[in-house]
Coordinates of C-alpha atoms (C1' of nucleotides) in Angstrom, one line a residue:
Chain A
M1 CA -12.5 11.7 19.1
K2 CA -15.4 9.6 18.1
R3 CA -14.4 8.9 14.4
E4 CA -11.7 7.3 16.0
A5 CA -13.8 4.8 18.2
T6 CA -16.2 3.9 14.8
A7 CA -12.9 3.9 12.2
Q8 CA -11.3 0.8 14.9
A9 CA -14.7 -0.9 15.8
L10 CA -15.0 -1.2 12.0
A11 CA -11.3 -2.4 11.2
E12 CA -11.9 -4.4 14.1
A13 CA -14.9 -6.6 12.8
A14 CA -13.0 -6.9 9.4
F15 CA -9.8 -8.3 10.8
D16 CA -11.9 -10.9 13.1
L17 CA -13.9 -11.6 9.6
A18 CA -10.9 -12.4 7.5
K19 CA -9.0 -14.2 10.4
A20 CA -12.2 -16.3 10.4
R21 CA -13.4 -16.7 7.2
G22 CA -10.5 -15.5 4.8
L23 CA -10.5 -12.1 2.8
D24 CA -12.6 -13.3 0.3
G25 CA -15.2 -15.2 2.4
F26 CA -17.0 -11.7 3.4
V27 CA -17.8 -8.9 2.0
I28 CA -18.7 -5.0 3.4
D29 CA -22.5 -5.9 4.7
D30 CA -20.8 -8.3 7.0
V31 CA -18.3 -6.2 8.3
V32 CA -21.4 -3.1 9.0
E33 CA -23.6 -5.3 10.3
R34 CA -21.5 -6.8 12.7
A35 CA -19.7 -3.5 13.9
G36 CA -23.1 -2.1 14.1
Y37 CA -22.5 0.6 11.7
S38 CA -24.1 1.3 7.9
R39 CA -22.5 0.7 4.3
R40 CA -22.1 4.7 4.1
T41 CA -20.2 5.0 7.2
F42 CA -17.4 2.3 6.3
A43 CA -16.6 4.0 2.9
N44 CA -16.4 7.2 5.2
H45 CA -13.9 5.5 6.9
Y46 CA -12.2 3.0 4.7
S47 CA -12.3 2.9 1.0
C48 CA -12.6 -0.9 1.1
K49 CA -12.2 -4.1 3.5
E50 CA -8.3 -4.6 3.0
A51 CA -8.1 -1.0 4.3
A52 CA -10.1 -1.7 7.1
V53 CA -8.6 -5.2 7.8
A54 CA -5.0 -4.0 7.9
S55 CA -5.2 -0.7 10.2
V56 CA -5.6 -3.4 12.8
A57 CA -1.8 -3.0 12.6
Y58 CA -1.7 0.2 13.4
S59 CA -2.7 -0.1 16.7
G60 CA 0.3 0.3 19.6
I61 CA 2.6 2.6 17.7
D62 CA 0.9 5.1 19.7
A63 CA 1.9 4.0 22.8
A64 CA 5.8 3.0 21.4
V65 CA 6.5 6.6 20.4
S66 CA 4.7 7.8 23.7
A67 CA 7.0 5.9 25.9
L68 CA 10.1 7.0 23.9
E69 CA 9.1 10.7 24.4
D70 CA 9.4 10.1 27.9
V71 CA 12.4 8.6 28.3
S72 CA 14.9 11.0 30.2
S73 CA 17.2 13.1 27.9
D74 CA 20.7 12.1 29.1
V75 CA 20.1 8.7 27.7
P76 CA 22.0 7.5 24.5
L77 CA 19.2 8.0 21.6
L78 CA 20.1 4.4 20.5
D79 CA 19.7 3.5 24.3
A80 CA 16.5 4.8 24.5
I81 CA 14.8 3.3 21.0
H82 CA 16.8 0.1 21.8
A83 CA 14.8 -0.4 25.1
V84 CA 11.5 0.8 23.8
L85 CA 11.2 -1.4 21.1
R86 CA 12.2 -4.1 23.9
L87 CA 9.2 -3.3 25.7
Q88 CA 6.8 -2.6 23.3
L89 CA 7.0 -4.5 20.5
T90 CA 5.8 -7.4 22.2
T91 CA 2.6 -9.2 23.0
E92 CA -0.9 -8.4 21.8
T93 CA 0.9 -5.8 19.4
L94 CA 3.4 -7.7 17.6
S95 CA 1.1 -10.6 17.7
R96 CA -1.6 -8.7 15.5
M97 CA 1.6 -7.1 13.4
R98 CA 1.9 -11.0 12.6
E99 CA -1.2 -12.0 12.1
V100 CA -1.9 -9.4 9.4
I101 CA 0.7 -10.4 7.6
R102 CA 0.3 -13.5 7.3
L103 CA -3.3 -12.8 5.9
S104 CA -1.5 -10.6 3.5
R105 CA 0.5 -13.5 2.3
E106 CA -2.7 -16.0 2.0
F107 CA -4.2 -12.9 0.1
P108 CA -1.6 -10.7 -1.8
S109 CA -4.8 -8.0 -2.2
L110 CA -4.3 -7.1 1.3
E111 CA 0.0 -6.1 0.8
P112 CA -0.6 -3.0 -0.3
Y113 CA -2.3 -1.6 2.7
V114 CA -0.4 -3.0 4.8
H115 CA 2.8 -1.8 3.8
H116 CA 1.2 1.1 3.5
V117 CA 0.4 1.0 7.4
Q118 CA 4.1 -0.2 7.9
H119 CA 5.0 3.2 6.2
R120 CA 2.6 5.4 7.9
M121 CA 3.9 4.4 11.3
R122 CA 7.0 4.6 10.3
L123 CA 6.2 8.3 9.3
E124 CA 4.5 9.3 12.8
A125 CA 7.5 7.5 14.9
E126 CA 10.2 9.2 12.8
Q127 CA 9.1 12.3 12.8
R128 CA 8.0 12.1 16.6
L129 CA 11.5 10.9 17.4
R130 CA 13.0 13.9 15.5
L131 CA 11.2 15.8 18.1
V132 CA 12.3 14.0 20.9
A133 CA 15.8 14.5 19.7
A134 CA 15.9 17.6 18.2
D135 CA 18.3 19.6 20.6
R136 CA 20.7 16.7 20.2
Y137 CA 20.6 15.6 16.5
P138 CA 20.1 17.3 13.6
P139 CA 16.9 16.4 11.0
T140 CA 18.7 14.5 8.5
Y141 CA 20.7 12.4 11.1
V142 CA 17.5 11.3 13.1
S143 CA 15.8 10.3 9.6
L144 CA 18.8 8.4 8.7
L145 CA 18.9 6.7 11.4
F146 CA 15.0 6.1 11.6
G147 CA 15.2 4.9 7.9
A148 CA 18.1 2.1 8.7
L149 CA 16.1 1.3 11.7
Y150 CA 12.7 0.7 10.3
G151 CA 14.4 -1.2 7.4
M152 CA 16.1 -3.5 10.1
V153 CA 12.7 -4.1 11.7
S154 CA 10.7 -4.4 8.9
S155 CA 12.8 -6.8 7.4
A156 CA 12.7 -8.9 10.6
L157 CA 9.3 -8.8 11.3
E158 CA 8.8 -10.5 7.8
G159 CA 11.3 -12.7 8.7
L160 CA 9.8 -13.5 11.9
V161 CA 6.8 -14.5 10.0
D162 CA 8.3 -16.6 7.9
V163 CA 10.6 -18.7 10.2
R164 CA 7.6 -19.2 12.5
L165 CA 4.7 -18.8 10.7
P166 CA 3.9 -23.1 10.1
G167 CA 2.5 -23.8 13.6
D168 CA 3.4 -22.1 16.8
T169 CA 1.4 -18.8 17.9
S170 CA 3.4 -19.7 21.2
S171 CA 6.3 -17.5 20.9
G172 CA 4.8 -14.6 20.0
P173 CA 6.1 -12.0 22.8
G174 CA 9.4 -11.2 24.0
S175 CA 10.6 -14.2 22.1
L176 CA 14.1 -14.8 22.4
E177 CA 14.3 -14.9 18.9
F178 CA 13.2 -11.1 18.3
D179 CA 15.3 -9.9 21.8
Q180 CA 18.6 -11.9 19.7
F181 CA 17.5 -9.8 16.2
L182 CA 17.3 -6.6 18.2
D183 CA 20.5 -6.8 19.7
V184 CA 22.4 -7.8 16.2
A185 CA 20.6 -5.4 14.7
F186 CA 21.3 -2.2 17.1
K187 CA 25.3 -3.3 17.3
H188 CA 25.2 -2.3 13.4
L189 CA 23.8 0.1 14.0
R190 CA 26.0 1.7 16.3
S191 CA 29.5 0.7 14.8
G192 CA 28.5 -0.3 11.2
F193 CA 28.6 -3.1 8.3
Chain B
M1 CA 6.8 -12.5 -22.7
K2 CA 3.7 -11.3 -23.6
R3 CA 1.8 -10.8 -20.9
E4 CA 4.1 -8.3 -19.0
A5 CA 4.3 -6.1 -22.4
T6 CA 0.9 -5.9 -21.9
A7 CA 1.2 -5.3 -18.1
Q8 CA 3.6 -2.1 -19.2
A9 CA 1.3 -0.7 -22.0
L10 CA -1.3 -1.1 -19.8
A11 CA 0.6 0.9 -16.7
E12 CA 2.1 3.3 -18.9
A13 CA -1.3 4.4 -20.5
A14 CA -2.3 4.6 -16.6
F15 CA 0.6 6.5 -15.9
D16 CA 0.1 9.4 -19.1
L17 CA -3.5 9.9 -17.9
A18 CA -2.9 10.3 -14.4
K19 CA -0.3 13.2 -15.2
A20 CA -2.2 14.8 -17.5
R21 CA -5.4 14.6 -16.1
G22 CA -5.2 13.5 -12.6
L23 CA -5.9 10.5 -11.1
D24 CA -9.7 11.0 -10.6
G25 CA -9.7 12.5 -13.9
F26 CA -9.8 9.7 -15.8
V27 CA -11.4 6.0 -15.9
I28 CA -10.7 2.7 -16.5
D29 CA -12.2 2.5 -19.8
D30 CA -10.2 5.6 -20.8
V31 CA -6.9 3.6 -19.7
V32 CA -7.9 0.2 -22.1
E33 CA -8.6 3.0 -25.2
R34 CA -5.6 4.4 -25.1
A35 CA -3.3 1.1 -24.5
G36 CA -5.9 -0.8 -27.3
Y37 CA -6.7 -3.3 -24.9
S38 CA -10.1 -4.6 -23.6
R39 CA -11.4 -3.6 -20.2
R40 CA -11.6 -7.2 -19.1
T41 CA -8.0 -7.6 -19.7
F42 CA -6.9 -4.6 -17.6
A43 CA -8.7 -6.3 -15.1
N44 CA -6.5 -9.5 -15.4
H45 CA -3.9 -7.6 -15.1
Y46 CA -4.2 -4.7 -12.5
S47 CA -6.9 -4.6 -10.0
C48 CA -7.7 -0.6 -9.8
K49 CA -6.1 2.3 -11.4
E50 CA -4.2 3.3 -8.9
A51 CA -2.5 -0.4 -9.4
A52 CA -1.5 0.3 -12.6
V53 CA -0.1 4.0 -12.1
A54 CA 1.7 2.8 -9.2
S55 CA 3.6 -0.1 -11.3
V56 CA 5.4 2.2 -13.4
A57 CA 7.9 3.0 -10.2
Y58 CA 9.2 -0.7 -10.4
S59 CA 10.8 0.2 -14.0
G60 CA 14.7 0.2 -13.7
I61 CA 15.1 -2.1 -10.5
D62 CA 16.0 -4.9 -12.9
A63 CA 18.4 -3.1 -14.4
A64 CA 20.1 -1.6 -11.3
V65 CA 20.0 -4.9 -9.7
S66 CA 21.5 -7.2 -12.8
A67 CA 24.7 -4.3 -13.1
L68 CA 25.1 -5.6 -9.1
E69 CA 25.2 -8.7 -9.8
D70 CA 28.1 -8.0 -13.0
V71 CA 30.2 -6.1 -10.4
S72 CA 33.5 -8.7 -9.5
S73 CA 33.7 -10.4 -6.4
D74 CA 36.5 -9.0 -5.0
V75 CA 34.9 -5.7 -4.7
P76 CA 33.8 -4.9 -0.8
L77 CA 29.9 -5.3 -1.0
L78 CA 28.9 -1.8 -0.1
D79 CA 31.4 -0.1 -2.7
A80 CA 29.3 -2.4 -4.8
I81 CA 26.2 -1.5 -4.2
H82 CA 27.2 2.9 -3.9
A83 CA 28.7 2.4 -7.5
V84 CA 25.8 1.2 -8.7
L85 CA 22.8 3.5 -7.1
R86 CA 24.9 6.4 -7.8
L87 CA 24.8 4.8 -11.6
Q88 CA 21.3 3.2 -11.8
L89 CA 19.9 5.6 -9.8
T90 CA 19.4 8.3 -12.1
T91 CA 17.5 10.2 -15.3
E92 CA 14.5 8.0 -15.9
T93 CA 14.1 5.9 -13.3
L94 CA 14.3 8.4 -10.3
S95 CA 12.3 10.8 -12.1
R96 CA 9.6 8.5 -12.7
M97 CA 9.9 7.5 -9.0
R98 CA 9.6 10.7 -7.8
E99 CA 6.6 11.6 -10.1
V100 CA 5.0 8.8 -8.6
I101 CA 5.4 10.0 -5.2
R102 CA 4.4 13.5 -6.0
L103 CA 0.7 12.0 -7.2
S104 CA 0.6 10.1 -4.5
R105 CA 1.0 12.9 -2.4
E106 CA -1.9 14.5 -4.3
F107 CA -4.3 11.5 -4.6
P108 CA -3.5 9.6 -0.8
S109 CA -5.7 6.4 -2.8
L110 CA -2.5 6.3 -5.0
E111 CA -0.5 5.8 -1.5
P112 CA -0.4 2.1 -1.0
Y113 CA 0.3 1.2 -4.2
V114 CA 3.0 3.0 -4.2
H115 CA 4.3 1.4 -1.0
H116 CA 3.3 -1.5 -2.2
V117 CA 5.6 -1.2 -5.4
Q118 CA 8.4 0.0 -3.1
H119 CA 8.4 -3.1 -0.6
R120 CA 8.2 -5.2 -3.5
M121 CA 11.6 -4.0 -5.1
R122 CA 13.0 -3.8 -1.6
L123 CA 12.4 -7.5 -1.5
E124 CA 13.7 -8.5 -5.2
A125 CA 16.8 -6.7 -4.5
E126 CA 17.4 -7.9 -1.7
Q127 CA 16.6 -11.1 -2.5
R128 CA 18.9 -11.3 -5.8
L129 CA 21.4 -9.2 -3.0
R130 CA 21.9 -12.4 -1.1
L131 CA 22.6 -14.5 -4.2
V132 CA 25.3 -12.4 -5.2
A133 CA 26.7 -12.2 -2.0
A134 CA 26.2 -15.7 -0.3
D135 CA 29.9 -16.4 -0.4
R136 CA 31.0 -13.8 1.8
Y137 CA 28.2 -12.6 4.0
P138 CA 25.4 -14.7 5.9
P139 CA 22.4 -14.1 4.9
T140 CA 20.9 -12.4 7.7
Y141 CA 23.7 -10.1 7.7
V142 CA 22.3 -9.3 4.0
S143 CA 19.0 -8.5 5.1
L144 CA 19.9 -6.2 7.9
L145 CA 22.3 -4.3 6.0
F146 CA 20.2 -4.5 2.7
G147 CA 17.1 -3.1 5.4
A148 CA 19.4 -0.2 6.6
L149 CA 19.9 0.7 2.9
Y150 CA 16.8 0.7 1.8
G151 CA 15.2 2.4 4.6
M152 CA 18.1 5.7 4.2
V153 CA 17.1 5.4 0.3
S154 CA 13.6 5.6 0.7
S155 CA 14.0 8.0 3.5
A156 CA 15.9 10.1 0.7
L157 CA 13.6 9.6 -2.1
E158 CA 11.0 11.2 0.0
G159 CA 12.9 13.9 1.3
L160 CA 14.2 14.8 -1.8
V161 CA 10.4 15.0 -3.3
D162 CA 10.0 17.6 -0.7
V163 CA 12.1 19.6 -0.8
R164 CA 12.3 19.9 -4.6
L165 CA 8.8 19.3 -5.5
P166 CA 7.6 23.3 -5.3
G167 CA 8.8 23.9 -9.6
D168 CA 11.6 22.3 -10.6
T169 CA 11.8 19.0 -12.4
S170 CA 14.9 20.0 -13.6
S171 CA 17.9 19.0 -11.4
G172 CA 16.2 15.0 -11.3
P173 CA 19.5 13.2 -12.7
G174 CA 22.7 12.4 -11.2
S175 CA 21.4 15.5 -8.7
L176 CA 23.7 16.7 -6.5
E177 CA 22.0 16.8 -3.9
F178 CA 21.1 13.0 -4.2
D179 CA 24.6 11.7 -4.6
Q180 CA 25.8 13.6 -1.6
F181 CA 23.1 12.4 0.0
L182 CA 24.5 8.6 -0.7
D183 CA 27.9 9.5 0.7
V184 CA 26.5 10.2 4.3
A185 CA 24.3 7.2 4.1
F186 CA 26.8 5.1 3.4
K187 CA 29.2 6.7 5.7
H188 CA 26.7 5.2 8.7
L189 CA 25.9 2.4 6.7
R190 CA 29.6 1.6 7.3
S191 CA 30.8 3.1 10.8
G192 CA 27.8 3.3 12.1
F193 CA 25.8 6.4 13.8
Chain C
dG1 C1' -30.9 25.5 29.5
dC2 C1' -30.8 27.2 24.8
dA3 C1' -29.7 28.5 19.7
dG4 C1' -25.6 27.3 16.8
dA5 C1' -21.9 25.3 14.8
dT6 C1' -19.5 21.6 14.3
dT7 C1' -18.7 16.7 13.2
dG8 C1' -20.5 11.7 12.7
dT9 C1' -24.1 8.9 10.5
dT10 C1' -27.5 7.6 7.3
dG11 C1' -30.7 6.7 2.7
dC12 C1' -30.3 7.5 -1.9
dC13 C1' -28.9 6.1 -6.0
dC14 C1' -26.0 5.4 -10.1
dA15 C1' -21.5 5.2 -12.2
dA16 C1' -18.2 2.5 -11.8
dA17 C1' -15.3 -2.0 -11.0
dC18 C1' -14.7 -6.7 -9.4
dG19 C1' -14.6 -11.3 -10.9
dG20 C1' -15.9 -15.9 -13.1
dC21 C1' -17.0 -18.5 -17.4
dA22 C1' -16.4 -19.4 -21.9
dA23 C1' -15.7 -18.5 -26.3
dA24 C1' -12.6 -16.6 -29.5
dA25 C1' -7.6 -15.0 -30.6
dT26 C1' -2.6 -15.6 -30.7
dG27 C1' 1.7 -17.8 -30.9
dA28 C1' 5.6 -21.3 -30.2
dC29 C1' 6.4 -25.8 -31.7
dC30 C1' 6.2 -30.0 -34.7
Chain D
dG1 C1' -1.1 -27.9 -42.1
dG2 C1' -2.1 -29.0 -37.0
dT3 C1' -1.9 -29.1 -31.4
dC4 C1' -1.3 -26.9 -27.3
dA5 C1' -0.6 -23.2 -24.0
dT6 C1' -1.1 -18.3 -23.4
dT7 C1' -3.8 -14.4 -23.2
dT8 C1' -7.3 -11.6 -24.7
dT9 C1' -12.0 -10.5 -24.9
dG10 C1' -17.8 -10.6 -24.0
dC11 C1' -21.1 -11.6 -21.6
dC12 C1' -23.6 -10.5 -17.1
dG13 C1' -24.0 -10.8 -12.2
dT14 C1' -22.6 -8.7 -7.6
dT15 C1' -19.9 -5.3 -5.2
dT16 C1' -17.9 -1.2 -4.5
dG17 C1' -17.2 4.1 -4.2
dG18 C1' -18.3 8.2 -3.4
dG19 C1' -21.4 12.7 -4.0
dC20 C1' -25.5 14.8 -2.3
dA21 C1' -28.4 15.7 1.3
dA22 C1' -30.9 14.9 5.5
dC23 C1' -30.4 13.6 10.2
dA24 C1' -28.2 13.0 15.1
dA25 C1' -25.3 13.8 17.9
dT26 C1' -21.7 16.1 20.3
dC27 C1' -19.8 20.7 21.3
dT28 C1' -20.1 25.9 22.1
dG29 C1' -20.4 30.0 24.3
dC30 C1' -23.9 32.7 26.4

DNA sequence: GCAGATTGTTGCCCAAACGGCAAAATGACC
DNA sequence: GGTCATTTTGCCGTTTGGGCAACAATCTGC
């Protein structure tokens, strides 16, 4: 769909500008000039530049959930999710999220939109996961499980930014810390606190 | 502090107007007129009317966490949290949250700010909880536990709005559904999925 | 290929909002 | 009373949001 492509192009331009000049270092006119659209078109897609910048964190969620939907149904649900997170929550996707979170620390006006994107990702993933698991688990169970999982993962993402922010962009991808964290999180998910 | 009182008065006025006329049925001038402040002052506190409206959902969090901090330290952590949620997440607080969530369904531009408030509540609660439990559990453990708890509770709040929205404002308070849900959530929290 | 419908983009335009700055007001404290 | 810190306010130029209608592009079935 063309609409989506335009939105992504605008978001990309806004994200680049925010990285380069900071969130207050540019106006919407700069974004549309860079992306080659009109200001009016920007307003058709985003309500403000914050929304555009935050939206880039959304990329990758689709691939992750799709991977989950492909998992054969005789693999236990928790195992499947664990494996998918390990595979998908890496490199590009993870480092973008971290960059957006980092920006939102520096420019608090970005925070609401980042949280909004995270929330939408959670909703979409949860909804699609519920379909995948519909024949094995009741919806309420999946909601609780997913809510708990989301809470732990998002808490870890924020934590990673805190811990590793000063300096290294090095160990972004399948970083040891994140994998280790995932293991602990799933241990609790399986057998409680 | 006076600053806080002003912010709350403005938020209250914005919330009332949003309930009465819808989010697009008033402008900032209406808010400040009702609250008795100037437009410039509004801008000192909130970046837009959405932020003001959403902020009313924040009320009550302070009391809840304070109650938790008073719990004697020989009560198991999970029991203490469970009890506090049962007591505090009722009537006024809960019904405000539901009203804000309901508004955000009708006016999507409100969503980011609602999610932001939820997120801030989570952060504050988690941080203070970590202090309370510092002598019994390591910070990482508390973060994971709290993340999971938050995910489940927020998932339930949204669910409650979905289920009960069409019609009744009747069963807001210590509603049966919510208590039952809490029990299930804590069962999983204790012994896993 | 073509006429029609659907969807995306743009310009126009004005009400609304953001935000810097400095003056005025409020209050706490001595 | 006086002094200092915090908060509120008015002024005002810049930026934004979004309704509307025209325009372009893309997708239909024929």
